[in-house]
Amino acid sequence: MKQKRLLLLGGINLAQDIVNAAKEIGVEIYVTDYFADSPAKKIADKSFMVNAFDVDAVVELCKEQQIDGVISGYVDPLMAYCSKTSSRLNLPNFYTLEQIDKTSNKNNFSTLCESFDIPVAKRYTVRKESLQDDVKQLEYPVILKPADASGGKGVKICKDDAALLNAFDGSISFSTVGEVIVERYIKGPEATIFYLFQDGNVHLTAVSNRYIRQDQDTEIPLPVAYCMPSNLTQSYLDTINPKMISLLKHLNVKNGMAFIQCKLADDTFYFYDIGLRLTGSREYKLLEKTCGFNPLKMMINYAVSGKMSDKDITPLVNPLPNLVSGNLTILCKPGKIDKICGIDEIREFECVSDLHQSYFAGDEIVEKSIGTLAQVVVRVMFVCNSRIQLAQAMDIVISKIEVISDEGKNLLLPAFD
């Protein structure tokens, strides 16, 4: 690994995890995008101002720097460019363009689920050219979202025709294919399901409760906590897992990972999103502690060597481990941050296994961040012996943290209860 060079496309804040993981296993890591101050660039071995969407330029950069592998992180649009670049250079490639299209487009994913008898929410056909007529068929509340965006961009909960008509143009503007999805808004417990691919084998690695808070009217509820194993794990194993594994095998992904989001209503899992990429839940940090393998490190290994691991991880996979782990997400309202208190104390807390800070004193959370993951200020990771211990640890962390604006106002949104 110490002779390998990895190029990361896009240096967003969370991508620092990729840089740190690569360094931990001895891989030299470079970052490129068109932002001079990308957070991941600041800690990479080298950085470049080549636009990650310019495949020709990235290919030339890879040749000049003798790159062994290319990876993208948490951004859906970059996945296709990572695939194109890897293919052009004959480097290990996680996903084909067809696989990316079937999963990054939510309409395509819903259709795929239905073909495998996997429940999805009721969908409505709503098009820009017939919008006034199409809204007449809707049964509210509905959720409106771009067909192929991520991070909560352009997602709105609509309770009547006026709300949907008002939000439509803004939502469709985030779609590269010019499509939106309108579907029944389901209220119920949420879960995120994680799978790992190794040499064509599909492993269910975790089922996590995904807790959300709705404090911003029509905006999409944002995640405030994750807990795994979920209390829904056994039910998922008994009902949906065999069908979902069949679906994922149909996609024919050989190496990589997937996260899938769903809601539970009337004892039925309803699926609404999938990603063949890393996610802000940072479950790879928790799986390393509870099961002994780290999907992020395995993907880095694959990118530069063509192998996820020298060992078959089947014996380590356990979606019902003895240890309980979780992710507490601290959200804030828009404003300029004067100070964030409690971080150093939280890092030293017994159950805290990791902490990722997205904003610092002097940074500003802008208005357009509302309803997106750009409102996340801190993510705190826990590993505990029980759900009760995890809940107590989360309460303590919540009591310690403060985010104060330059006007002396508290910017924290209500935290996970």
Short mmCIF file of C-alpha atoms in Angstrom, two decimals:
data_model
loop_
_atom_site.label_atom_id
_atom_site.label_comp_id
_atom_site.label_asym_id
_atom_site.label_seq_id
_atom_site.Cartn_x
_atom_site.Cartn_y
_atom_site.Cartn_z
CA MET A 1 0.00 0.00 0.00
CA LYS A 2 2.81 2.44 0.74
CA GLN A 3 3.70 2.64 -2.95
CA LYS A 4 0.09 3.25 -4.04
CA ARG A 5 -1.41 6.61 -5.01
CA LEU A 6 -5.12 7.34 -4.78
CA LEU A 7 -6.93 10.31 -6.33
CA LEU A 8 -10.06 11.53 -4.55
CA LEU A 9 -12.58 13.46 -6.64
CA GLY A 10 -14.10 16.23 -4.53
CA GLY A 11 -12.72 17.51 -1.24
CA ILE A 12 -15.86 18.23 0.80
CA ASN A 13 -15.66 18.25 4.58
CA LEU A 14 -16.72 14.63 5.12
CA ALA A 15 -14.14 13.51 2.55
CA GLN A 16 -11.51 14.12 5.21
CA ASP A 17 -12.50 10.65 6.42
CA ILE A 18 -11.25 9.21 3.12
CA VAL A 19 -7.96 11.10 3.37
CA ASN A 20 -7.38 10.00 6.95
CA ALA A 21 -8.31 6.36 6.25
CA ALA A 22 -5.98 6.24 3.23
CA LYS A 23 -3.11 7.61 5.28
CA GLU A 24 -3.86 5.13 8.06
CA ILE A 25 -3.33 2.18 5.72
CA GLY A 26 -0.32 3.79 4.05
CA VAL A 27 -1.80 4.97 0.75
CA GLU A 28 -0.60 8.30 -0.64
CA ILE A 29 -3.70 10.37 -1.32
CA TYR A 30 -4.30 13.30 -3.66
CA VAL A 31 -7.45 15.45 -3.97
CA THR A 32 -8.77 17.41 -6.93
CA ASP A 33 -11.72 19.76 -7.50
CA TYR A 34 -12.22 23.38 -8.53
CA PHE A 35 -12.26 24.82 -4.98
CA ALA A 36 -9.01 26.21 -3.61
CA ASP A 37 -10.05 25.77 0.03
CA SER A 38 -11.67 22.32 -0.01
CA PRO A 39 -11.35 20.83 3.51
CA ALA A 40 -9.94 17.49 2.32
CA LYS A 41 -7.27 19.27 0.28
CA LYS A 42 -5.85 20.81 3.44
CA ILE A 43 -4.84 17.41 4.84
CA ALA A 44 -4.09 15.50 1.59
CA ASP A 45 -0.57 14.63 0.45
CA LYS A 46 -1.13 16.68 -2.72
CA SER A 47 -4.01 18.69 -4.14
CA PHE A 48 -4.94 20.02 -7.58
CA MET A 49 -7.34 22.56 -9.11
CA VAL A 50 -8.54 20.20 -11.85
CA ASN A 51 -12.32 20.09 -12.14
CA ALA A 52 -13.43 16.58 -11.14
CA PHE A 53 -16.17 16.73 -13.79
CA ASP A 54 -13.62 17.22 -16.57
CA VAL A 55 -12.79 13.60 -17.39
CA ASP A 56 -10.15 14.42 -20.01
CA ALA A 57 -8.28 16.68 -17.60
CA VAL A 58 -8.54 14.21 -14.71
CA VAL A 59 -7.26 11.39 -16.94
CA GLU A 60 -4.22 13.50 -17.86
CA LEU A 61 -3.66 14.34 -14.20
CA CYS A 62 -3.74 10.64 -13.29
CA LYS A 63 -1.18 9.85 -15.97
CA GLU A 64 1.12 12.67 -14.87
CA GLN A 65 0.93 11.70 -11.20
CA GLN A 66 1.03 7.92 -11.83
CA ILE A 67 -2.25 7.36 -9.99
CA ASP A 68 -3.15 3.76 -9.06
CA GLY A 69 -6.83 4.34 -8.30
CA VAL A 70 -9.65 6.88 -8.32
CA ILE A 71 -12.42 7.23 -5.74
CA SER A 72 -15.33 9.58 -5.05
CA GLY A 73 -16.98 9.93 -1.69
CA TYR A 74 -20.38 11.19 -0.65
CA VAL A 75 -21.57 13.10 -3.74
CA ASP A 76 -23.88 11.31 -6.19
CA PRO A 77 -22.99 13.36 -9.32
CA LEU A 78 -19.28 12.53 -8.95
CA MET A 79 -19.87 8.78 -9.15
CA ALA A 80 -20.34 8.75 -12.92
CA TYR A 81 -17.17 10.80 -13.46
CA CYS A 82 -15.21 8.48 -11.18
CA SER A 83 -16.45 5.52 -13.23
CA LYS A 84 -15.61 7.19 -16.57
CA THR A 85 -12.11 8.12 -15.38
CA SER A 86 -11.37 4.67 -13.99
CA SER A 87 -12.60 3.00 -17.18
CA ARG A 88 -10.51 5.25 -19.42
CA LEU A 89 -7.39 4.41 -17.41
CA ASN A 90 -8.25 0.71 -16.97
CA LEU A 91 -8.14 1.14 -13.18
CA PRO A 92 -10.33 -0.73 -10.68
CA ASN A 93 -13.88 0.55 -11.13
CA PHE A 94 -16.57 0.14 -8.47
CA TYR A 95 -19.68 0.75 -10.57
CA THR A 96 -20.67 0.90 -14.22
CA LEU A 97 -22.65 3.83 -15.58
CA GLU A 98 -25.68 1.55 -15.92
CA GLN A 99 -25.49 0.53 -12.25
CA ILE A 100 -25.17 4.17 -11.22
CA ASP A 101 -28.18 5.18 -13.32
CA LYS A 102 -30.37 2.41 -11.88
CA THR A 103 -29.63 3.54 -8.34
CA SER A 104 -28.98 7.29 -8.37
CA ASN A 105 -32.27 7.97 -10.19
CA LYS A 106 -35.01 7.43 -7.61
CA ASN A 107 -37.64 6.64 -10.23
CA ASN A 108 -35.46 3.87 -11.61
CA PHE A 109 -34.81 2.49 -8.12
CA SER A 110 -38.53 2.42 -7.26
CA THR A 111 -39.28 0.55 -10.47
CA LEU A 112 -36.49 -1.90 -9.72
CA CYS A 113 -37.87 -2.52 -6.21
CA GLU A 114 -41.34 -3.25 -7.59
CA SER A 115 -39.88 -5.84 -9.97
CA PHE A 116 -38.51 -7.72 -6.94
CA ASP A 117 -41.73 -7.38 -4.90
CA ILE A 118 -40.11 -4.87 -2.53
CA PRO A 119 -42.62 -2.27 -1.26
CA VAL A 120 -42.26 1.40 -2.20
CA ALA A 121 -44.48 4.38 -1.45
CA LYS A 122 -47.31 5.20 -3.86
CA ARG A 123 -45.96 7.41 -6.66
CA TYR A 124 -47.68 10.00 -8.81
CA THR A 125 -46.76 11.17 -12.30
CA VAL A 126 -46.20 14.92 -12.13
CA ARG A 127 -44.60 16.71 -15.10
CA LYS A 128 -43.75 20.33 -15.68
CA GLU A 129 -45.72 20.54 -18.94
CA SER A 130 -48.94 19.23 -17.33
CA LEU A 131 -48.40 20.37 -13.76
CA GLN A 132 -51.77 22.06 -13.20
CA ASP A 133 -53.66 18.92 -14.24
CA ASP A 134 -51.33 16.42 -12.58
CA VAL A 135 -51.73 17.90 -9.10
CA LYS A 136 -55.45 17.11 -9.17
CA GLN A 137 -54.73 13.40 -8.65
CA LEU A 138 -52.62 13.88 -5.50
CA GLU A 139 -53.59 12.68 -2.03
CA TYR A 140 -51.79 14.83 0.53
CA PRO A 141 -49.41 14.96 2.25
CA VAL A 142 -46.85 14.10 -0.42
CA ILE A 143 -43.10 14.46 -0.65
CA LEU A 144 -41.57 16.22 -3.65
CA LYS A 145 -37.95 15.53 -4.57
CA PRO A 146 -35.57 15.71 -7.52
CA ALA A 147 -35.17 12.34 -9.22
CA ASP A 148 -31.39 12.31 -8.97
CA ALA A 149 -30.16 14.69 -6.26
CA SER A 150 -28.81 13.89 -2.78
CA GLY A 151 -28.18 15.52 0.58
CA GLY A 152 -31.77 16.72 0.96
CA LYS A 153 -31.47 19.25 -1.89
CA GLY A 154 -34.82 20.24 -3.37
CA VAL A 155 -36.87 17.97 -1.12
CA LYS A 156 -40.14 19.40 0.22
CA ILE A 157 -43.11 18.03 2.14
CA CYS A 158 -46.27 19.38 0.54
CA LYS A 159 -49.64 19.48 2.29
CA ASP A 160 -51.73 20.98 -0.54
CA ASP A 161 -51.68 22.03 -4.20
CA ALA A 162 -50.40 25.52 -3.43
CA ALA A 163 -47.38 24.18 -1.55
CA LEU A 164 -46.45 21.77 -4.35
CA LEU A 165 -46.89 24.32 -7.12
CA ASN A 166 -44.77 26.80 -5.19
CA ALA A 167 -41.96 24.26 -4.57
CA PHE A 168 -41.94 22.53 -7.96
CA ASP A 169 -39.52 24.75 -9.90
CA GLY A 170 -37.03 24.84 -7.04
CA SER A 171 -37.08 21.06 -6.71
CA ILE A 172 -36.70 20.24 -10.40
CA SER A 173 -33.79 22.68 -10.67
CA PHE A 174 -31.67 20.23 -8.64
CA SER A 175 -32.29 17.36 -11.08
CA THR A 176 -29.75 16.85 -13.85
CA VAL A 177 -32.32 14.83 -15.85
CA GLY A 178 -35.13 17.35 -15.31
CA GLU A 179 -37.40 14.98 -13.37
CA VAL A 180 -39.07 15.03 -9.97
CA ILE A 181 -40.66 12.33 -7.86
CA VAL A 182 -43.93 12.90 -6.02
CA GLU A 183 -44.95 10.14 -3.65
CA ARG A 184 -47.09 9.56 -0.61
CA TYR A 185 -45.42 10.93 2.51
CA ILE A 186 -45.16 8.08 4.97
CA LYS A 187 -44.83 8.76 8.68
CA GLY A 188 -43.18 6.03 10.68
CA PRO A 189 -39.89 4.70 12.06
CA GLU A 190 -36.97 4.97 9.65
CA ALA A 191 -34.07 2.64 9.03
CA THR A 192 -30.94 2.67 6.92
CA ILE A 193 -29.73 -0.69 5.63
CA PHE A 194 -26.06 -1.25 4.78
CA TYR A 195 -24.63 -3.81 2.37
CA LEU A 196 -21.07 -4.61 1.34
CA PHE A 197 -19.97 -6.26 -1.92
CA GLN A 198 -16.82 -8.39 -2.03
CA ASP A 199 -15.95 -10.33 -5.17
CA GLY A 200 -19.63 -10.58 -6.11
CA ASN A 201 -20.79 -11.71 -2.67
CA VAL A 202 -23.46 -9.50 -1.05
CA HIS A 203 -23.29 -9.03 2.73
CA LEU A 204 -25.88 -7.36 4.94
CA THR A 205 -23.57 -5.55 7.37
CA ALA A 206 -26.02 -3.50 9.46
CA VAL A 207 -29.56 -2.28 9.97
CA SER A 208 -29.63 1.07 11.74
CA ASN A 209 -32.46 3.06 13.27
CA ARG A 210 -32.49 6.49 11.61
CA TYR A 211 -34.03 9.05 13.93
CA ILE A 212 -35.24 12.36 12.49
CA ARG A 213 -36.58 15.66 13.76
CA GLN A 214 -39.11 17.81 11.94
CA ASP A 215 -38.61 21.36 13.16
CA GLN A 216 -38.56 23.33 9.93
CA ASP A 217 -42.12 23.15 8.59
CA THR A 218 -42.10 21.87 5.01
CA GLU A 219 -38.39 21.02 4.86
CA ILE A 220 -37.31 17.39 4.76
CA PRO A 221 -36.78 15.99 8.27
CA LEU A 222 -33.05 15.68 8.86
CA PRO A 223 -31.36 12.79 10.69
CA VAL A 224 -30.34 13.54 14.27
CA ALA A 225 -29.23 10.06 15.38
CA TYR A 226 -28.50 6.52 14.24
CA CYS A 227 -28.44 3.38 16.37
CA MET A 228 -27.33 -0.09 15.38
CA PRO A 229 -28.22 -2.83 15.56
CA SER A 230 -31.73 -1.56 14.98
CA ASN A 231 -34.67 -3.01 16.87
CA LEU A 232 -36.05 -3.67 13.36
CA THR A 233 -33.14 -5.90 12.32
CA GLN A 234 -34.73 -9.29 12.90
CA SER A 235 -37.95 -8.25 11.18
CA TYR A 236 -35.94 -7.05 8.18
CA LEU A 237 -33.94 -10.27 8.07
CA ASP A 238 -37.14 -12.33 8.11
CA THR A 239 -39.05 -10.38 5.46
CA ILE A 240 -37.08 -8.20 3.05
CA ASN A 241 -33.42 -9.19 3.17
CA PRO A 242 -33.66 -12.18 0.77
CA LYS A 243 -35.50 -10.03 -1.81
CA MET A 244 -33.05 -7.15 -1.43
CA ILE A 245 -30.07 -9.45 -1.87
CA SER A 246 -31.67 -10.75 -5.07
CA LEU A 247 -32.09 -7.15 -6.28
CA LEU A 248 -28.48 -6.27 -5.48
CA LYS A 249 -27.20 -9.42 -7.19
CA HIS A 250 -29.26 -8.42 -10.22
CA LEU A 251 -27.34 -5.13 -10.30
CA ASN A 252 -24.19 -7.26 -10.61
CA VAL A 253 -21.99 -5.03 -8.46
CA LYS A 254 -18.83 -6.96 -7.63
CA ASN A 255 -17.10 -4.71 -5.09
CA GLY A 256 -18.23 -1.67 -3.12
CA MET A 257 -21.06 -0.80 -0.78
CA ALA A 258 -24.69 0.28 -0.72
CA PHE A 259 -26.93 2.05 1.76
CA ILE A 260 -30.72 1.83 1.43
CA GLN A 261 -33.27 3.97 3.25
CA CYS A 262 -36.77 2.91 4.23
CA LYS A 263 -39.72 3.66 6.50
CA LEU A 264 -41.91 1.28 8.45
CA ALA A 265 -45.70 1.68 8.33
CA ASP A 266 -48.40 -0.89 9.03
CA ASP A 267 -45.66 -3.50 9.64
CA THR A 268 -44.34 -2.97 6.10
CA PHE A 269 -40.95 -1.64 5.06
CA TYR A 270 -41.31 1.00 2.33
CA PHE A 271 -38.09 1.80 0.45
CA TYR A 272 -37.36 5.21 -1.02
CA ASP A 273 -33.64 5.67 -1.68
CA ILE A 274 -30.39 3.83 -2.37
CA GLY A 275 -26.81 4.94 -2.75
CA LEU A 276 -23.79 3.01 -4.03
CA ARG A 277 -21.49 5.26 -2.04
CA LEU A 278 -20.38 6.41 1.38
CA THR A 279 -22.87 8.24 3.56
CA GLY A 280 -22.74 10.76 6.38
CA SER A 281 -23.88 8.13 8.86
CA ARG A 282 -20.19 7.10 8.92
CA GLU A 283 -21.22 3.54 9.80
CA TYR A 284 -17.82 2.32 8.57
CA LYS A 285 -16.32 3.80 11.74
CA LEU A 286 -18.76 1.85 13.89
CA LEU A 287 -18.44 -1.44 12.00
CA GLU A 288 -14.69 -1.33 12.53
CA LYS A 289 -15.29 -1.18 16.29
CA THR A 290 -18.17 -3.67 16.54
CA CYS A 291 -17.37 -6.22 13.81
CA GLY A 292 -13.69 -5.79 12.93
CA PHE A 293 -13.88 -4.52 9.34
CA ASN A 294 -14.07 -1.04 7.83
CA PRO A 295 -15.92 -0.71 4.48
CA LEU A 296 -14.21 2.62 3.73
CA LYS A 297 -10.72 1.16 4.13
CA MET A 298 -11.77 -1.85 2.05
CA MET A 299 -12.96 0.46 -0.75
CA ILE A 300 -9.68 2.37 -0.67
CA ASN A 301 -7.86 -0.94 -0.88
CA TYR A 302 -9.97 -1.94 -3.90
CA ALA A 303 -9.45 1.38 -5.67
CA VAL A 304 -5.66 1.00 -5.70
CA SER A 305 -5.29 -2.80 -5.87
CA GLY A 306 -8.47 -4.32 -7.32
CA LYS A 307 -9.17 -6.26 -4.09
CA MET A 308 -11.41 -5.23 -1.21
CA SER A 309 -9.35 -7.38 1.15
CA ASP A 310 -6.94 -10.27 1.15
CA LYS A 311 -9.44 -12.10 3.37
CA ASP A 312 -13.07 -13.10 2.93
CA ILE A 313 -14.96 -10.97 5.48
CA THR A 314 -17.91 -13.39 5.73
CA PRO A 315 -16.90 -14.65 9.21
CA LEU A 316 -16.84 -11.05 10.52
CA VAL A 317 -20.22 -9.95 9.15
CA ASN A 318 -22.86 -9.77 11.90
CA PRO A 319 -25.88 -7.43 11.63
CA LEU A 320 -26.74 -8.31 15.26
CA PRO A 321 -23.46 -7.68 17.12
CA ASN A 322 -23.22 -7.65 20.91
CA LEU A 323 -22.02 -4.05 21.06
CA VAL A 324 -24.40 -1.16 20.39
CA SER A 325 -23.18 1.80 18.37
CA GLY A 326 -24.57 5.10 17.24
CA ASN A 327 -24.16 8.45 15.54
CA LEU A 328 -25.44 11.67 17.10
CA THR A 329 -25.88 14.50 14.59
CA ILE A 330 -25.90 18.09 15.86
CA LEU A 331 -27.84 20.49 13.60
CA CYS A 332 -27.84 24.27 13.65
CA LYS A 333 -29.89 27.18 12.32
CA PRO A 334 -28.36 29.62 9.84
CA GLY A 335 -25.98 32.17 11.31
CA LYS A 336 -22.34 33.09 11.68
CA ILE A 337 -20.64 30.99 14.37
CA ASP A 338 -18.73 32.84 17.07
CA LYS A 339 -17.84 29.82 19.20
CA ILE A 340 -18.51 26.12 19.63
CA CYS A 341 -18.12 24.89 23.21
CA GLY A 342 -17.68 21.40 24.63
CA ILE A 343 -15.90 19.68 21.74
CA ASP A 344 -12.67 18.85 23.59
CA GLU A 345 -14.58 17.48 26.57
CA ILE A 346 -16.81 15.36 24.34
CA ARG A 347 -13.81 13.84 22.54
CA GLU A 348 -12.54 12.48 25.86
CA PHE A 349 -15.86 10.98 26.92
CA GLU A 350 -15.67 7.23 27.57
CA CYS A 351 -18.25 6.01 25.02
CA VAL A 352 -17.26 8.44 22.25
CA SER A 353 -15.27 6.58 19.60
CA ASP A 354 -14.95 9.40 17.06
CA LEU A 355 -16.07 12.97 16.36
CA HIS A 356 -16.30 14.85 13.06
CA GLN A 357 -16.68 18.62 13.10
CA SER A 358 -17.96 20.35 9.94
CA TYR A 359 -18.02 23.97 11.11
CA PHE A 360 -15.69 26.07 13.27
CA ALA A 361 -15.65 29.55 14.82
CA GLY A 362 -15.91 32.12 12.05
CA ASP A 363 -17.80 29.83 9.66
CA GLU A 364 -21.32 30.66 8.51
CA ILE A 365 -24.33 28.42 7.98
CA VAL A 366 -26.21 30.09 5.15
CA GLU A 367 -29.98 30.28 4.62
CA LYS A 368 -29.94 27.96 1.61
CA SER A 369 -28.61 25.22 3.92
CA ILE A 370 -32.02 24.84 5.55
CA GLY A 371 -33.40 21.35 4.97
CA THR A 372 -30.06 19.94 3.77
CA LEU A 373 -27.16 18.15 5.41
CA ALA A 374 -25.23 21.43 5.25
CA GLN A 375 -26.90 22.16 8.61
CA VAL A 376 -24.82 19.42 10.27
CA VAL A 377 -22.21 20.98 12.56
CA VAL A 378 -20.92 17.94 14.46
CA ARG A 379 -21.28 14.16 14.17
CA VAL A 380 -20.40 12.17 17.29
CA MET A 381 -19.84 8.40 17.12
CA PHE A 382 -20.46 6.06 20.07
CA VAL A 383 -19.77 2.43 20.92
CA CYS A 384 -21.57 1.14 24.02
CA ASN A 385 -22.63 -2.06 25.76
CA SER A 386 -26.39 -1.42 25.57
CA ARG A 387 -29.03 0.86 24.07
CA ILE A 388 -29.62 2.37 27.51
CA GLN A 389 -25.94 3.25 27.87
CA LEU A 390 -25.99 4.74 24.37
CA ALA A 391 -29.02 6.90 25.19
CA GLN A 392 -27.38 8.14 28.39
CA ALA A 393 -24.13 8.92 26.57
CA MET A 394 -26.01 10.88 23.90
CA ASP A 395 -27.82 12.89 26.58
CA ILE A 396 -24.53 13.82 28.22
CA VAL A 397 -22.99 14.93 24.92
CA ILE A 398 -26.06 17.03 24.07
CA SER A 399 -25.79 18.75 27.46
CA LYS A 400 -22.13 19.65 26.84
CA ILE A 401 -22.27 21.23 23.39
CA GLU A 402 -23.03 24.86 22.61
CA VAL A 403 -22.99 26.73 19.29
CA ILE A 404 -23.22 30.50 19.71
CA SER A 405 -23.61 33.06 16.92
CA ASP A 406 -21.73 36.34 16.56
CA GLU A 407 -24.92 37.97 17.87
CA GLY A 408 -24.82 35.84 21.02
CA LYS A 409 -27.73 33.63 19.96
CA ASN A 410 -27.96 29.87 20.41
CA LEU A 411 -27.84 28.29 16.93
CA LEU A 412 -28.61 24.72 18.01
CA LEU A 413 -31.74 23.07 16.66
CA PRO A 414 -33.54 20.72 19.07
CA ALA A 415 -31.35 17.63 19.49
CA PHE A 416 -32.26 13.96 19.57
CA ASP A 417 -34.42 13.02 22.55
#
